[in-house]
GROMACS .gro file of C-alpha atoms in nm:
model
  156
    1MET     CA    1   7.835  15.244   0.726
    2ASN     CA    2   8.002  15.560   0.841
    3GLU     CA    3   7.691  15.766   0.798
    4PRO     CA    4   7.587  15.997   1.079
    5THR     CA    5   7.305  15.870   1.301
    6THR     CA    6   7.052  16.056   1.509
    7TYR     CA    7   7.173  15.882   1.821
    8GLY     CA    8   7.310  16.134   2.065
    9SER     CA    9   7.184  16.434   1.870
   10SER     CA   10   6.914  16.666   1.999
   11ALA     CA   11   6.709  16.620   1.678
   12ALA     CA   12   6.613  16.270   1.786
   13TYR     CA   13   6.421  16.402   2.087
   14GLU     CA   14   6.124  16.599   1.976
   15THR     CA   15   5.905  16.759   2.232
   16ALA     CA   16   5.545  16.647   2.222
   17ALA     CA   17   5.247  16.851   2.336
   18VAL     CA   18   5.144  16.762   2.690
   19GLN     CA   19   4.787  16.649   2.723
   20VAL     CA   20   4.623  16.634   3.065
   21HIS     CA   21   4.336  16.396   3.121
   22THR     CA   22   4.104  16.465   3.408
   23PRO     CA   23   3.872  16.186   3.515
   24THR     CA   24   3.503  16.253   3.516
   25PRO     CA   25   3.330  16.174   3.843
   26ILE     CA   26   3.082  15.885   3.845
   27VAL     CA   27   2.737  15.985   3.947
   28PRO     CA   28   2.610  15.756   4.223
   29ALA     CA   29   2.346  15.522   4.092
   30HIS     CA   30   2.022  15.502   4.283
   31THR     CA   31   1.892  15.153   4.323
   32ALA     CA   32   1.542  15.071   4.217
   33PRO     CA   33   1.306  14.958   4.485
   34LEU     CA   34   1.318  14.588   4.539
   35MET     CA   35   1.027  14.363   4.480
   36PRO     CA   36   0.900  14.182   4.788
   37VAL     CA   37   1.061  13.840   4.811
   38GLN     CA   38   1.009  13.562   5.056
   39PRO     CA   39   1.263  13.586   5.335
   40GLY     CA   40   1.546  13.340   5.329
   41THR     CA   41   1.566  13.283   4.954
   42ILE     CA   42   1.768  13.586   4.842
   43PRO     CA   43   1.994  13.771   5.085
   44ALA     CA   44   1.925  14.137   5.151
   45VAL     CA   45   2.120  14.398   4.954
   46ALA     CA   46   2.289  14.668   5.161
   47SER     CA   47   2.407  15.008   5.039
   48ILE     CA   48   2.669  15.218   5.214
   49VAL     CA   49   2.735  15.585   5.138
   50LEU     CA   50   3.104  15.670   5.176
   51PRO     CA   51   3.216  16.011   5.307
   52ASP     CA   52   3.314  16.127   4.957
   53GLY     CA   53   2.962  16.059   4.829
   54ARG     CA   54   3.014  15.726   4.656
   55VAL     CA   55   2.764  15.448   4.717
   56VAL     CA   56   2.881  15.091   4.763
   57THR     CA   57   2.613  14.826   4.720
   58GLY     CA   58   2.651  14.460   4.809
   59TYR     CA   59   2.506  14.166   4.990
   60ALA     CA   60   2.509  14.170   5.367
   61LEU     CA   61   2.706  13.880   5.504
   62THR     CA   62   2.548  13.693   5.787
   63PRO     CA   63   2.783  13.497   6.005
   64MET     CA   64   2.786  13.126   5.931
   65GLN     CA   65   2.629  12.916   6.201
   66PRO     CA   66   2.824  12.596   6.263
   67ASP     CA   67   2.631  12.274   6.238
   68PRO     CA   68   2.534  12.137   6.576
   69VAL     CA   69   2.784  11.883   6.695
   70THR     CA   70   2.632  11.544   6.749
   71THR     CA   71   2.823  11.306   6.969
   72VAL     CA   72   2.867  10.980   6.788
   73LYS     CA   73   2.939  10.688   7.015
   74PRO     CA   74   3.205  10.463   6.862
   75ALA     CA   75   3.106  10.109   6.775
   76VAL     CA   76   3.382   9.968   6.996
   77SER     CA   77   3.485  10.111   7.331
   78ARG     CA   78   3.830  10.252   7.385
   79ALA     CA   79   3.902  10.000   7.659
   80ALA     CA   80   3.837   9.713   7.418
   81VAL     CA   81   4.063   9.867   7.156
   82ASN     CA   82   4.340   9.925   7.411
   83THR     CA   83   4.308   9.569   7.540
   84ALA     CA   84   4.326   9.430   7.187
   85LEU     CA   85   4.631   9.641   7.105
   86GLY     CA   86   4.796   9.530   7.429
   87GLY     CA   87   4.729   9.167   7.337
   88VAL     CA   88   4.880   9.215   6.993
   89GLY     CA   89   5.187   9.378   7.149
   90PHE     CA   90   5.218   9.096   7.402
   91LEU     CA   91   5.200   8.837   7.123
   92ALA     CA   92   5.469   9.024   6.934
   93VAL     CA   93   5.690   9.019   7.245
   94CYS     CA   94   5.621   8.648   7.315
   95GLY     CA   95   5.805   8.546   6.999
   96GLY     CA   96   6.109   8.736   7.118
   97LEU     CA   97   6.080   8.586   7.465
   98LEU     CA   98   6.061   8.237   7.315
   99LEU     CA   99   6.378   8.305   7.120
  100LEU     CA  100   6.540   8.447   7.433
  101THR     CA  101   6.461   8.138   7.640
  102SER     CA  102   6.586   7.915   7.359
  103PHE     CA  103   6.908   8.116   7.349
  104ILE     CA  104   6.951   8.088   7.725
  105ALA     CA  105   6.895   7.710   7.712
  106ALA     CA  106   7.150   7.673   7.430
  107LEU     CA  107   7.400   7.887   7.620
  108ALA     CA  108   7.353   7.676   7.935
  109ALA     CA  109   7.410   7.356   7.733
  110PHE     CA  110   7.725   7.508   7.580
  111ILE     CA  111   7.862   7.604   7.923
  112HIS     CA  112   7.780   7.253   8.049
  113GLN     CA  113   7.978   7.101   7.762
  114LEU     CA  114   8.271   7.333   7.836
  115ILE     CA  115   8.271   7.222   8.202
  116ILE     CA  116   8.273   6.856   8.098
  117LEU     CA  117   8.553   6.922   7.850
  118ALA     CA  118   8.757   7.099   8.119
  119ALA     CA  119   8.698   6.810   8.362
  120VAL     CA  120   8.812   6.554   8.104
  121ILE     CA  121   9.124   6.753   8.018
  122PHE     CA  122   9.208   6.821   8.383
  123GLY     CA  123   9.138   6.458   8.477
  124GLY     CA  124   9.362   6.343   8.195
  125TRP     CA  125   9.637   6.573   8.313
  126VAL     CA  126   9.603   6.441   8.668
  127ALA     CA  127   9.613   6.082   8.539
  128VAL     CA  128   9.927   6.153   8.337
  129GLN     CA  129  10.090   6.307   8.644
  130VAL     CA  130  10.003   6.009   8.862
  131PHE     CA  131  10.101   5.739   8.619
  132SER     CA  132  10.416   5.912   8.502
  133ALA     CA  133  10.545   5.937   8.860
  134SER     CA  134  10.622   5.564   8.861
  135ASP     CA  135  10.903   5.620   8.608
  136HIS     CA  136  11.119   5.772   8.885
  137ARG     CA  137  11.226   6.068   8.681
  138GLY     CA  138  11.286   6.281   8.987
  139GLY     CA  139  10.922   6.309   9.085
  140THR     CA  140  10.766   6.237   9.422
  141THR     CA  141  10.682   5.874   9.491
  142VAL     CA  142  10.349   5.814   9.657
  143ASN     CA  143  10.281   5.473   9.813
  144ILE     CA  144   9.918   5.402   9.881
  145HIS     CA  145   9.857   5.127  10.141
  146LYS     CA  146   9.535   4.955  10.201
  147ALA     CA  147   9.390   5.119  10.507
  148VAL     CA  148   9.145   4.951  10.740
  149ILE     CA  149   8.889   5.139  10.944
  150LYS     CA  150   8.717   4.943  11.219
  151ARG     CA  151   8.488   5.097  11.477
  152ASN     CA  152   8.598   5.454  11.395
  153LYS     CA  153   8.966   5.372  11.438
  154PHE     CA  154   9.217   5.399  11.156
  155TYR     CA  155   9.468   5.119  11.109
  156GLY     CA  156   9.718   5.208  10.841
   0.00000   0.00000   0.00000
């Protein structure tokens, strides 16, 4: 357990011989002549010689031609679609308008009932005031005489 280790000592690091690898240049390959082929089946092969002498061979890319755009007339005109959508929207709104008119009619009936209730209560209060005045509890006495009107003249 307390034995000396090679960690930290110079004996653990041995120097190795340095080997240098130099790459060998690749000799450019010459392509064999191509056999005649019908045009359009196999793309042409292009070779490019770089400034350092290497040859890069590959297929030449021709730009893609977009397919001709054909105008397809829709089965239904836009005006018909817009009219149909407007009709659907109008029908959706009509339900809300029907509810709104029903609400307004119910509110008018409620206000009418409140006016009748107020008239009954006020009329009852007036009747109590008139009929309680005959008790002579310090109120004002009102005598109503039978009045006669003949030929636009008042006889009281």
